[in-house]
Amino acid sequence: MLIVVFVVSGLVGYWAINKVPSLLHTPLMSGTNAISGVTVLGALVAAAVAVTTSSTVLALVAVALAMVNVVGGFLVTGRMLAMFKEKKTRSSE
């Protein structure tokens, strides 16, 4: 049952992102950082309640991948915001 949920959620996620125009990908990425933070918390909870070594390893991999998503989102947001800053001009003296 969990595999079916995983496959269906992957297909729905791909379908939803595929419909977003390319101009909105960066704002969408910055807007989903909060959701990615919730994913990190869920992965941490999964790591905390893990019973076997394999479930602990999988939970830690989930934490690492979720953190990559959060850090990548903030990096993209930083680059996006840098595009809107005024560039300093050199004064000729």
N, C-alpha and C. Protein backbone atom coordinates (compact mmCIF):
# COMPACT_ATOMS: atom_id res chain seq x y z
N MET A 1 0.82 -1.20 0.00
CA MET A 1 0.00 0.00 0.00
C MET A 1 0.87 1.27 0.00
N LEU A 2 1.96 1.25 0.77
CA LEU A 2 2.83 2.42 0.82
C LEU A 2 3.51 2.68 -0.52
N ILE A 3 3.84 1.61 -1.22
CA ILE A 3 4.47 1.78 -2.53
C ILE A 3 3.48 2.41 -3.51
N VAL A 4 2.22 2.01 -3.43
CA VAL A 4 1.19 2.59 -4.31
C VAL A 4 1.04 4.08 -4.01
N VAL A 5 1.01 4.45 -2.73
CA VAL A 5 0.90 5.87 -2.35
C VAL A 5 2.12 6.63 -2.86
N PHE A 6 3.30 6.04 -2.75
CA PHE A 6 4.53 6.69 -3.21
C PHE A 6 4.49 6.92 -4.72
N VAL A 7 4.11 5.91 -5.46
CA VAL A 7 4.07 6.03 -6.92
C VAL A 7 3.02 7.05 -7.36
N VAL A 8 1.83 6.98 -6.77
CA VAL A 8 0.77 7.93 -7.13
C VAL A 8 1.17 9.36 -6.77
N SER A 9 1.77 9.57 -5.60
CA SER A 9 2.18 10.92 -5.22
C SER A 9 3.30 11.43 -6.13
N GLY A 10 4.18 10.55 -6.56
CA GLY A 10 5.22 10.95 -7.51
C GLY A 10 4.63 11.37 -8.84
N LEU A 11 3.66 10.62 -9.32
CA LEU A 11 3.02 10.96 -10.59
C LEU A 11 2.22 12.26 -10.50
N VAL A 12 1.50 12.44 -9.41
CA VAL A 12 0.74 13.68 -9.21
C VAL A 12 1.68 14.88 -9.08
N GLY A 13 2.78 14.71 -8.36
CA GLY A 13 3.76 15.79 -8.23
C GLY A 13 4.38 16.16 -9.56
N TYR A 14 4.74 15.16 -10.34
CA TYR A 14 5.30 15.42 -11.68
C TYR A 14 4.27 16.12 -12.56
N TRP A 15 3.04 15.68 -12.52
CA TRP A 15 1.98 16.27 -13.32
C TRP A 15 1.75 17.74 -12.92
N ALA A 16 1.76 18.00 -11.60
CA ALA A 16 1.51 19.36 -11.12
C ALA A 16 2.65 20.31 -11.50
N ILE A 17 3.88 19.88 -11.34
CA ILE A 17 5.03 20.73 -11.65
C ILE A 17 5.17 20.92 -13.16
N ASN A 18 4.82 19.91 -13.91
CA ASN A 18 4.92 19.99 -15.36
C ASN A 18 3.97 21.03 -15.94
N LYS A 19 2.89 21.34 -15.24
CA LYS A 19 1.90 22.32 -15.71
C LYS A 19 2.29 23.76 -15.36
N VAL A 20 3.31 23.96 -14.54
CA VAL A 20 3.72 25.30 -14.12
C VAL A 20 4.58 25.94 -15.21
N PRO A 21 4.27 27.16 -15.63
CA PRO A 21 5.11 27.84 -16.62
C PRO A 21 6.53 28.05 -16.09
N SER A 22 7.49 28.06 -16.99
CA SER A 22 8.90 28.15 -16.56
C SER A 22 9.20 29.46 -15.82
N LEU A 23 8.45 30.52 -16.09
CA LEU A 23 8.69 31.79 -15.39
C LEU A 23 8.33 31.71 -13.91
N LEU A 24 7.51 30.76 -13.53
CA LEU A 24 7.07 30.66 -12.14
C LEU A 24 7.85 29.63 -11.33
N HIS A 25 8.79 28.93 -11.93
CA HIS A 25 9.51 27.90 -11.20
C HIS A 25 10.30 28.46 -10.02
N THR A 26 10.99 29.59 -10.22
CA THR A 26 11.79 30.15 -9.12
C THR A 26 10.92 30.66 -7.98
N PRO A 27 9.86 31.44 -8.23
CA PRO A 27 9.00 31.82 -7.10
C PRO A 27 8.33 30.62 -6.44
N LEU A 28 7.99 29.62 -7.22
CA LEU A 28 7.40 28.42 -6.65
C LEU A 28 8.39 27.70 -5.75
N MET A 29 9.64 27.67 -6.17
CA MET A 29 10.68 27.03 -5.36
C MET A 29 10.86 27.76 -4.03
N SER A 30 10.87 29.08 -4.07
CA SER A 30 11.06 29.83 -2.84
C SER A 30 9.84 29.72 -1.94
N GLY A 31 8.68 29.58 -2.54
CA GLY A 31 7.46 29.45 -1.73
C GLY A 31 7.31 28.10 -1.06
N THR A 32 7.99 27.10 -1.56
CA THR A 32 7.85 25.75 -1.00
C THR A 32 8.92 25.43 0.04
N ASN A 33 9.74 26.40 0.41
CA ASN A 33 10.74 26.14 1.45
C ASN A 33 10.10 25.78 2.78
N ALA A 34 8.96 26.37 3.10
CA ALA A 34 8.27 26.02 4.35
C ALA A 34 7.79 24.58 4.31
N ILE A 35 7.28 24.16 3.17
CA ILE A 35 6.84 22.76 3.05
C ILE A 35 8.03 21.82 3.17
N SER A 36 9.16 22.21 2.61
CA SER A 36 10.36 21.39 2.73
C SER A 36 10.82 21.31 4.17
N GLY A 37 10.62 22.38 4.92
CA GLY A 37 10.96 22.35 6.35
C GLY A 37 10.10 21.35 7.10
N VAL A 38 8.84 21.24 6.74
CA VAL A 38 7.96 20.25 7.35
C VAL A 38 8.43 18.84 6.99
N THR A 39 8.93 18.68 5.76
CA THR A 39 9.47 17.39 5.35
C THR A 39 10.69 17.01 6.19
N VAL A 40 11.53 17.99 6.48
CA VAL A 40 12.70 17.72 7.33
C VAL A 40 12.24 17.29 8.72
N LEU A 41 11.24 17.97 9.27
CA LEU A 41 10.74 17.57 10.59
C LEU A 41 10.16 16.17 10.57
N GLY A 42 9.42 15.82 9.52
CA GLY A 42 8.88 14.47 9.41
C GLY A 42 9.98 13.43 9.31
N ALA A 43 11.04 13.74 8.57
CA ALA A 43 12.16 12.81 8.47
C ALA A 43 12.89 12.67 9.80
N LEU A 44 12.99 13.77 10.55
CA LEU A 44 13.62 13.70 11.88
C LEU A 44 12.78 12.85 12.85
N VAL A 45 11.47 12.99 12.77
CA VAL A 45 10.60 12.16 13.61
C VAL A 45 10.75 10.70 13.22
N ALA A 46 10.81 10.43 11.92
CA ALA A 46 11.01 9.05 11.46
C ALA A 46 12.33 8.50 11.96
N ALA A 47 13.37 9.32 11.99
CA ALA A 47 14.67 8.87 12.50
C ALA A 47 14.62 8.63 14.00
N ALA A 48 13.82 9.44 14.71
CA ALA A 48 13.75 9.30 16.17
C ALA A 48 13.02 8.03 16.58
N VAL A 49 12.03 7.62 15.82
CA VAL A 49 11.24 6.44 16.21
C VAL A 49 11.69 5.18 15.49
N ALA A 50 12.79 5.26 14.73
CA ALA A 50 13.27 4.09 14.00
C ALA A 50 13.70 3.00 14.97
N VAL A 51 13.32 1.76 14.64
CA VAL A 51 13.62 0.63 15.52
C VAL A 51 14.81 -0.16 15.01
N THR A 52 14.84 -0.42 13.72
CA THR A 52 15.92 -1.23 13.16
C THR A 52 16.98 -0.33 12.54
N THR A 53 18.12 -0.92 12.27
CA THR A 53 19.22 -0.17 11.67
C THR A 53 18.86 0.29 10.26
N SER A 54 18.18 -0.56 9.50
CA SER A 54 17.83 -0.17 8.13
C SER A 54 16.83 0.99 8.12
N SER A 55 15.88 1.01 9.03
CA SER A 55 14.94 2.12 9.09
C SER A 55 15.63 3.40 9.55
N THR A 56 16.61 3.28 10.41
CA THR A 56 17.39 4.45 10.84
C THR A 56 18.18 5.02 9.67
N VAL A 57 18.80 4.15 8.89
CA VAL A 57 19.58 4.60 7.74
C VAL A 57 18.66 5.28 6.71
N LEU A 58 17.51 4.67 6.44
CA LEU A 58 16.57 5.27 5.50
C LEU A 58 16.07 6.62 6.00
N ALA A 59 15.81 6.73 7.29
CA ALA A 59 15.35 8.00 7.85
C ALA A 59 16.44 9.07 7.76
N LEU A 60 17.67 8.69 7.99
CA LEU A 60 18.76 9.66 7.88
C LEU A 60 18.99 10.08 6.43
N VAL A 61 18.80 9.17 5.49
CA VAL A 61 18.87 9.53 4.07
C VAL A 61 17.74 10.51 3.75
N ALA A 62 16.56 10.27 4.32
CA ALA A 62 15.43 11.18 4.10
C ALA A 62 15.73 12.57 4.67
N VAL A 63 16.37 12.63 5.82
CA VAL A 63 16.75 13.93 6.41
C VAL A 63 17.74 14.64 5.49
N ALA A 64 18.73 13.90 5.00
CA ALA A 64 19.75 14.51 4.13
C ALA A 64 19.12 15.03 2.83
N LEU A 65 18.27 14.25 2.21
CA LEU A 65 17.64 14.69 0.97
C LEU A 65 16.70 15.87 1.19
N ALA A 66 15.98 15.87 2.28
CA ALA A 66 15.10 16.99 2.58
C ALA A 66 15.91 18.26 2.84
N MET A 67 17.04 18.14 3.49
CA MET A 67 17.89 19.30 3.74
C MET A 67 18.51 19.83 2.45
N VAL A 68 18.86 18.93 1.53
CA VAL A 68 19.36 19.38 0.23
C VAL A 68 18.28 20.21 -0.47
N ASN A 69 17.03 19.77 -0.35
CA ASN A 69 15.93 20.51 -0.96
C ASN A 69 15.77 21.89 -0.32
N VAL A 70 15.87 21.97 0.99
CA VAL A 70 15.73 23.25 1.69
C VAL A 70 16.88 24.19 1.31
N VAL A 71 18.10 23.70 1.37
CA VAL A 71 19.26 24.53 1.05
C VAL A 71 19.21 24.99 -0.41
N GLY A 72 18.86 24.08 -1.31
CA GLY A 72 18.73 24.45 -2.71
C GLY A 72 17.67 25.50 -2.92
N GLY A 73 16.56 25.39 -2.21
CA GLY A 73 15.51 26.40 -2.31
C GLY A 73 15.97 27.76 -1.86
N PHE A 74 16.73 27.81 -0.76
CA PHE A 74 17.23 29.10 -0.29
C PHE A 74 18.28 29.67 -1.22
N LEU A 75 19.11 28.81 -1.82
CA LEU A 75 20.10 29.30 -2.78
C LEU A 75 19.43 29.89 -4.01
N VAL A 76 18.41 29.21 -4.51
CA VAL A 76 17.68 29.72 -5.67
C VAL A 76 16.98 31.02 -5.31
N THR A 77 16.39 31.10 -4.13
CA THR A 77 15.73 32.32 -3.69
C THR A 77 16.73 33.47 -3.58
N GLY A 78 17.91 33.19 -3.05
CA GLY A 78 18.95 34.22 -2.95
C GLY A 78 19.38 34.74 -4.31
N ARG A 79 19.53 33.83 -5.26
CA ARG A 79 19.88 34.25 -6.62
C ARG A 79 18.76 35.06 -7.25
N MET A 80 17.52 34.66 -7.00
CA MET A 80 16.39 35.37 -7.55
C MET A 80 16.33 36.79 -6.98
N LEU A 81 16.51 36.93 -5.68
CA LEU A 81 16.47 38.25 -5.06
C LEU A 81 17.64 39.12 -5.48
N ALA A 82 18.78 38.50 -5.76
CA ALA A 82 19.95 39.26 -6.21
C ALA A 82 19.71 39.89 -7.58
N MET A 83 18.84 39.29 -8.38
CA MET A 83 18.55 39.85 -9.69
C MET A 83 17.82 41.18 -9.58
N PHE A 84 17.14 41.41 -8.47
CA PHE A 84 16.35 42.63 -8.31
C PHE A 84 17.11 43.75 -7.61
N LYS A 85 18.32 43.50 -7.14
CA LYS A 85 19.12 44.54 -6.50
C LYS A 85 19.73 45.44 -7.55
N GLU A 86 19.87 46.70 -7.19
CA GLU A 86 20.51 47.63 -8.11
C GLU A 86 22.00 47.35 -8.14
N LYS A 87 22.55 47.39 -9.34
CA LYS A 87 23.98 47.17 -9.48
C LYS A 87 24.72 48.47 -9.18
N LYS A 88 25.82 48.35 -8.48
CA LYS A 88 26.63 49.53 -8.15
C LYS A 88 27.40 49.94 -9.40
N THR A 89 27.38 51.22 -9.69
CA THR A 89 28.13 51.73 -10.83
C THR A 89 29.43 52.33 -10.34
N ARG A 90 30.45 52.20 -11.18
CA ARG A 90 31.74 52.77 -10.81
C ARG A 90 31.71 54.27 -11.12
N SER A 91 32.15 55.04 -10.18
CA SER A 91 32.21 56.49 -10.40
C SER A 91 33.58 56.82 -11.00
N SER A 92 33.59 57.53 -12.08
CA SER A 92 34.85 57.90 -12.72
C SER A 92 35.30 59.24 -12.18
N GLU A 93 36.47 59.26 -11.61
CA GLU A 93 37.02 60.50 -11.05
C GLU A 93 38.33 60.83 -11.68
